[in-house]
Amino acid sequence: MRGFWWIPFIAASSLAQVQAQTAAPAPAGQQVVHRGLQVAPQLREHRNLEEEEMSVFLVGDDLSFDGEGKMVLKGGAQVRRIDSVVKGDRIEYDRDSGQVKVRGNGLMMRDASIVMGPEIDYNLNSETGEVTAPDFWLGSSGGAGTAERAEILSQQHMRLYDMRYSGCPCPDPAWYITSSRVDLKFDENEGVARNGVLYFKGVPILASPWLTFPITKDRKSGFLVPTYGMTSKSGVEFSLPYYFNLAPNYDFTLTPHYYSKRGLQLGGEFRYLGRGYSGIYSGAYLNNDKEADRKRWTYRLQHTHRLGGGFSAGFDVRRVSDDNYHRDFTALGLGEAQENSLPSHARLNWSGYKYFSAGLRVQTYQTLQDTDLGYYRRPEFDKLPELTFRGARYGWNNFDVVSENSVTKFRMPLRREMYRGVLYDLGRAGTTTRQAPDGTRFSSYTSIAYPIVKAGWYVTPKAGLHMSQYSTDWYKDELGPRYSSFDRTHTRVLPILSLDSGMTFERDTTLFGNDSIQTLEPRLYYLYVPYRDQSMMPVYDTSLATFNFAQAFDENIYSGGWDRIAEANQVTFGLTSRWLDADTGFERLSLSAAQRLYFNKQQRVTLSPGQVKEEDLVSKRSDYLVGVNAALTDNFSVRFDAQFNPETRDRNRMAAGIRWEPKRLASVSLSYRYERDPAQIADYRVEIDPENDRAKEYMTFSGQWPLSNKIYAMGRFDYSLQEKRNTQSILGFEYKGDCCWVARVVAQRYAVSAKDVNTAFFLQLELTGLGSLGTDPMGLLRERVIGYEPVTHDLPEKTTFERYE
C-alpha cells in the first residue's frame, strides 16, 4: 500500500514554476533526432531526483491567484509532476501555509497506485492530511478497496478507518477483508489491522483482533497462513507458523504443530545466505508422543561454503529419533515415509586447477528398519573418511586421459536390537556385535581412449588399468571361522580393454502419412577383462548392476566402488532406429534392441567373499533387451521396455505404459512394471519358495480429467500384484470458482511399511491475491499424478506503470 504516497505530487518546488512547452511536429517521414539523447527500449523510472529538480505542470479550464499566495484551479484541474498526478474539479493551494484542497472527483496517482475521494486535504509543510471516503487501487499488489476515512499522519504513516480490501481484480470479488482500523507504516513495510475479518462469498471464515502484514512483497515478521488436515497415524493436525525476518540475509520460521493423537510438536527452520556461503537448519521436537510414549524428534543441518582458491566445503546431516518417525509423521505424500536410509556427510572439495580436482568426504548412514518385514536389514558402510583425486584431459593430441583415485576407510555400525519399539546398539556381553569386516581400500583407475569420430560413424579404442589394495579387519573371533583363512592385505591389478564403435544411416521416408527421416544406428562394443581371484577381498559398496541399455555397454557388471570386477571376453550388439518429423525433428518412433555374447566359458567372480563360481555360464548369451517409444499422435504416446531370457523366453523385467493428453487439464496414463526375483535373473534354474519370492509387479493408473467446466478430478492408484494389495491411492477434486478462488480436497492412502498404511485427508482454499488456507497438496499432485496441471494460471507481476498516464 506504499502507493498512497502520491501526496508530494506538488512537493517542495513552488507552483510558481509553471512551465508550458510546445514543439512543432516533425515533417512526415522525418525522424526527430535530439543530440545527446538516446531512445529508451522501454518505460523506465526516474530515480534519485530531488524535489527542486521536478517541474510541476498545471492544467485547468480556469486558473486564478488572489494576490495573497493562494492559487485556484477549476474545471478539469490537474497538477502533474514526473512522479505523481492529482486531479479534481477544483484544486486550491495556499503557498504560505502549504495547504492543498481538492474538491469534487479527487484523484491522486503515484507508483501505479490510485486513490479517489470527493474531498482531499493535505498540508505540504506538515506532511499530514485527510481523504474522505477514499477508493484505492494498489499498483504493487493489484488489490483494491474502500474506507470511510483516511488520515495521513506523516510521510511514512497512514491510517484507514472502516476499510474493506480485496486482492481480487474482479468486479465482484469472491473474498475481501474488513477492518475497523488499519495503520500503514511504509518505512517499516508493515500494516497493522485491528478487528480484521476475512469474508468468502459474503461469509466470515477467519477473524483476528490484531493482524500484521507486509505492505510490499518484501519479507516481514508475522504469522503465516495456518495449515490443517487429518491422518490416520496422527489424527487431526493443525499448525500456525510464525516468520521472523531477522535480517536481509537470514530468517527463522517457528512452527507449532498439533497432532490430536500425539501431542504438540515444535518445529523450526533457520535459513542464512552470505557472501560465498548459505545454509538451512531445520528440525522438530515432540517431548512426549502419546501414542509411542517417548520423545520424537528430527533434524537436518545443511551448509555450503566457497572458501576461495578453488576450495569449497559443506555438510548435510540428517537424523531422526527412531525408525518409525517418518512413517508416523509424514502427512502428505510418500516421500520420507519410504526412506530407509538417511545419509549424512561433510566434504571439502578442491578444483583449483584446469585438469585436476580432489575431495575429502566423511559419510555416515542412519538405517531405518521395518519390523514388519520380519528380517533385519544390514546398514551400509560408513566412510570415515574418503579421499578422492581425479585428473582428466580430453582432446590431448586427440587422446582422452582420465585417472580416478580414492582412499576410503569403511566401518560397519554395530548391530542393533529392538526394545520398546526402538533399536539400540548391542553391547559385548554374550552377544556378537560385529556385522561385517571393516577396512581401508585404495583404488586407482587410469584409462586412455582415442576417439575417432567422422561423419556418420565413430570408433573409440580404450585401455585402462585398475589397481586396488585392501587392508581389512576381519574380526575372526567375532564373525566366526568363515574368515579364518583370509589375509589382512590383498592387492589386485587388472587391465581393462574395450573397443566401442557405431554408425548412423539416414533416409527420407513417411510415417503415418507424414514426411519423416528414418535413422539406423548400429553399435558394437567389445570388452576384455582377464580373470583375477577376488574371493578373498571384502565387499563394501558394490552390487550387481541392473542390466539395461546403458549397462550393456559398460565395463563392469557390478556397480558402485569396484570391489568386484567381473572377468569379460564379450561383445555387445545394439541397434536403434528412429523416425523423426522432417520439418521439426520431433521423434515419433524409436525401436531399440541389444544383446551381449560371451566368449569365455564361465563367470567366476561373485559378490560373496570366499566363493568362486566354477560352473559353466548359464548361457553364452545375455538377456534380450528391447525398447519401443512411440508418439502415435501429438497427444497419445506408448512405451515398452523389456528384458527376456534367451533360453526360456521368459521375461525378467518389463515396463510398459500409455499416455493420452487430449487437451489441457485432461490426461490419462496407465503403466505396468515387473521384475523377477534377483536370484532367478542371475540363474533361471534357481527355484524360489513362493513365500520368499522377491519379485515385484505393479500396476499404476494416473490421470486428471474435467467433470464439468468448473470441477476437475485427479488421482492415482498403485497396486502390487505380488503383494496383492494397494500400495498408494490418491483421489482429489478441484473446483475453479468464478473469480479468484479455487477449492481442493485431496485424500491419500499409502503404505508406510510392509503391513501398515496411513490415510490422509486435506482441504485447501486458494484465494488469488491473498494466499491459501489449509495444507498445500500441489507438490504431491505434481509429483505423483502424471501430467497434472493446476487449474489456475500464475498472475503476471504488477509494475509501477500498471496505470501509467
PDB file of C-alpha atoms in Angstrom, residues 7 30 69 94-95 113 174 178 190 194 232 270 336 339 370 379 391 394 426 432 497 522 581 637 690 717 735 773 794:
ATOM      1  CA  ILE A   7       0.984  13.339  -1.949  1.00  0.00           C
ATOM      2  CA  GLN A  30      11.366  12.571 -40.950  1.00  0.00           C
ATOM      3  CA  GLY A  69      -0.386  33.335  -2.104  1.00  0.00           C
ATOM      4  CA  ASP A  94      -2.092  28.120  -0.212  1.00  0.00           C
ATOM      5  CA  ARG A  95       1.603  28.832  -0.711  1.00  0.00           C
ATOM      6  CA  SER A 113      -1.457   3.349  -7.231  1.00  0.00           C
ATOM      7  CA  ALA A 174     -15.123 -13.520  -4.122  1.00  0.00           C
ATOM      8  CA  THR A 178     -12.720  -5.732   6.607  1.00  0.00           C
ATOM      9  CA  GLU A 190       4.215  -3.104   7.977  1.00  0.00           C
ATOM     10  CA  ARG A 194      -7.497  -4.182  14.131  1.00  0.00           C
ATOM     11  CA  SER A 232      -4.964 -41.983  10.492  1.00  0.00           C
ATOM     12  CA  PHE A 270      16.670 -21.212  10.135  1.00  0.00           C
ATOM     13  CA  GLU A 336      10.076 -39.515   3.554  1.00  0.00           C
ATOM     14  CA  GLU A 339      13.054 -43.654   3.256  1.00  0.00           C
ATOM     15  CA  ASP A 370      10.902 -52.021   9.108  1.00  0.00           C
ATOM     16  CA  PRO A 379      23.207 -50.992   7.297  1.00  0.00           C
ATOM     17  CA  GLY A 391      42.718 -35.905 -13.279  1.00  0.00           C
ATOM     18  CA  TYR A 394      40.216 -34.551 -23.150  1.00  0.00           C
ATOM     19  CA  LEU A 426      24.235 -54.063  21.427  1.00  0.00           C
ATOM     20  CA  THR A 432      28.056 -60.700  18.711  1.00  0.00           C
ATOM     21  CA  LEU A 497      40.394 -53.158 -22.753  1.00  0.00           C
ATOM     22  CA  PRO A 522      24.063 -49.988 -35.172  1.00  0.00           C
ATOM     23  CA  ASP A 581       9.481 -35.440 -38.321  1.00  0.00           C
ATOM     24  CA  SER A 637       2.106 -41.997 -26.738  1.00  0.00           C
ATOM     25  CA  PRO A 690       6.649 -68.695  -3.242  1.00  0.00           C
ATOM     26  CA  PHE A 717      -3.868 -45.870  -7.996  1.00  0.00           C
ATOM     27  CA  TYR A 735     -13.354 -26.588  -8.022  1.00  0.00           C
ATOM     28  CA  LEU A 773      -5.834 -21.737   3.664  1.00  0.00           C
ATOM     29  CA  ASP A 794       0.072 -17.556 -12.341  1.00  0.00           C
TER      30      ASP A 794
END
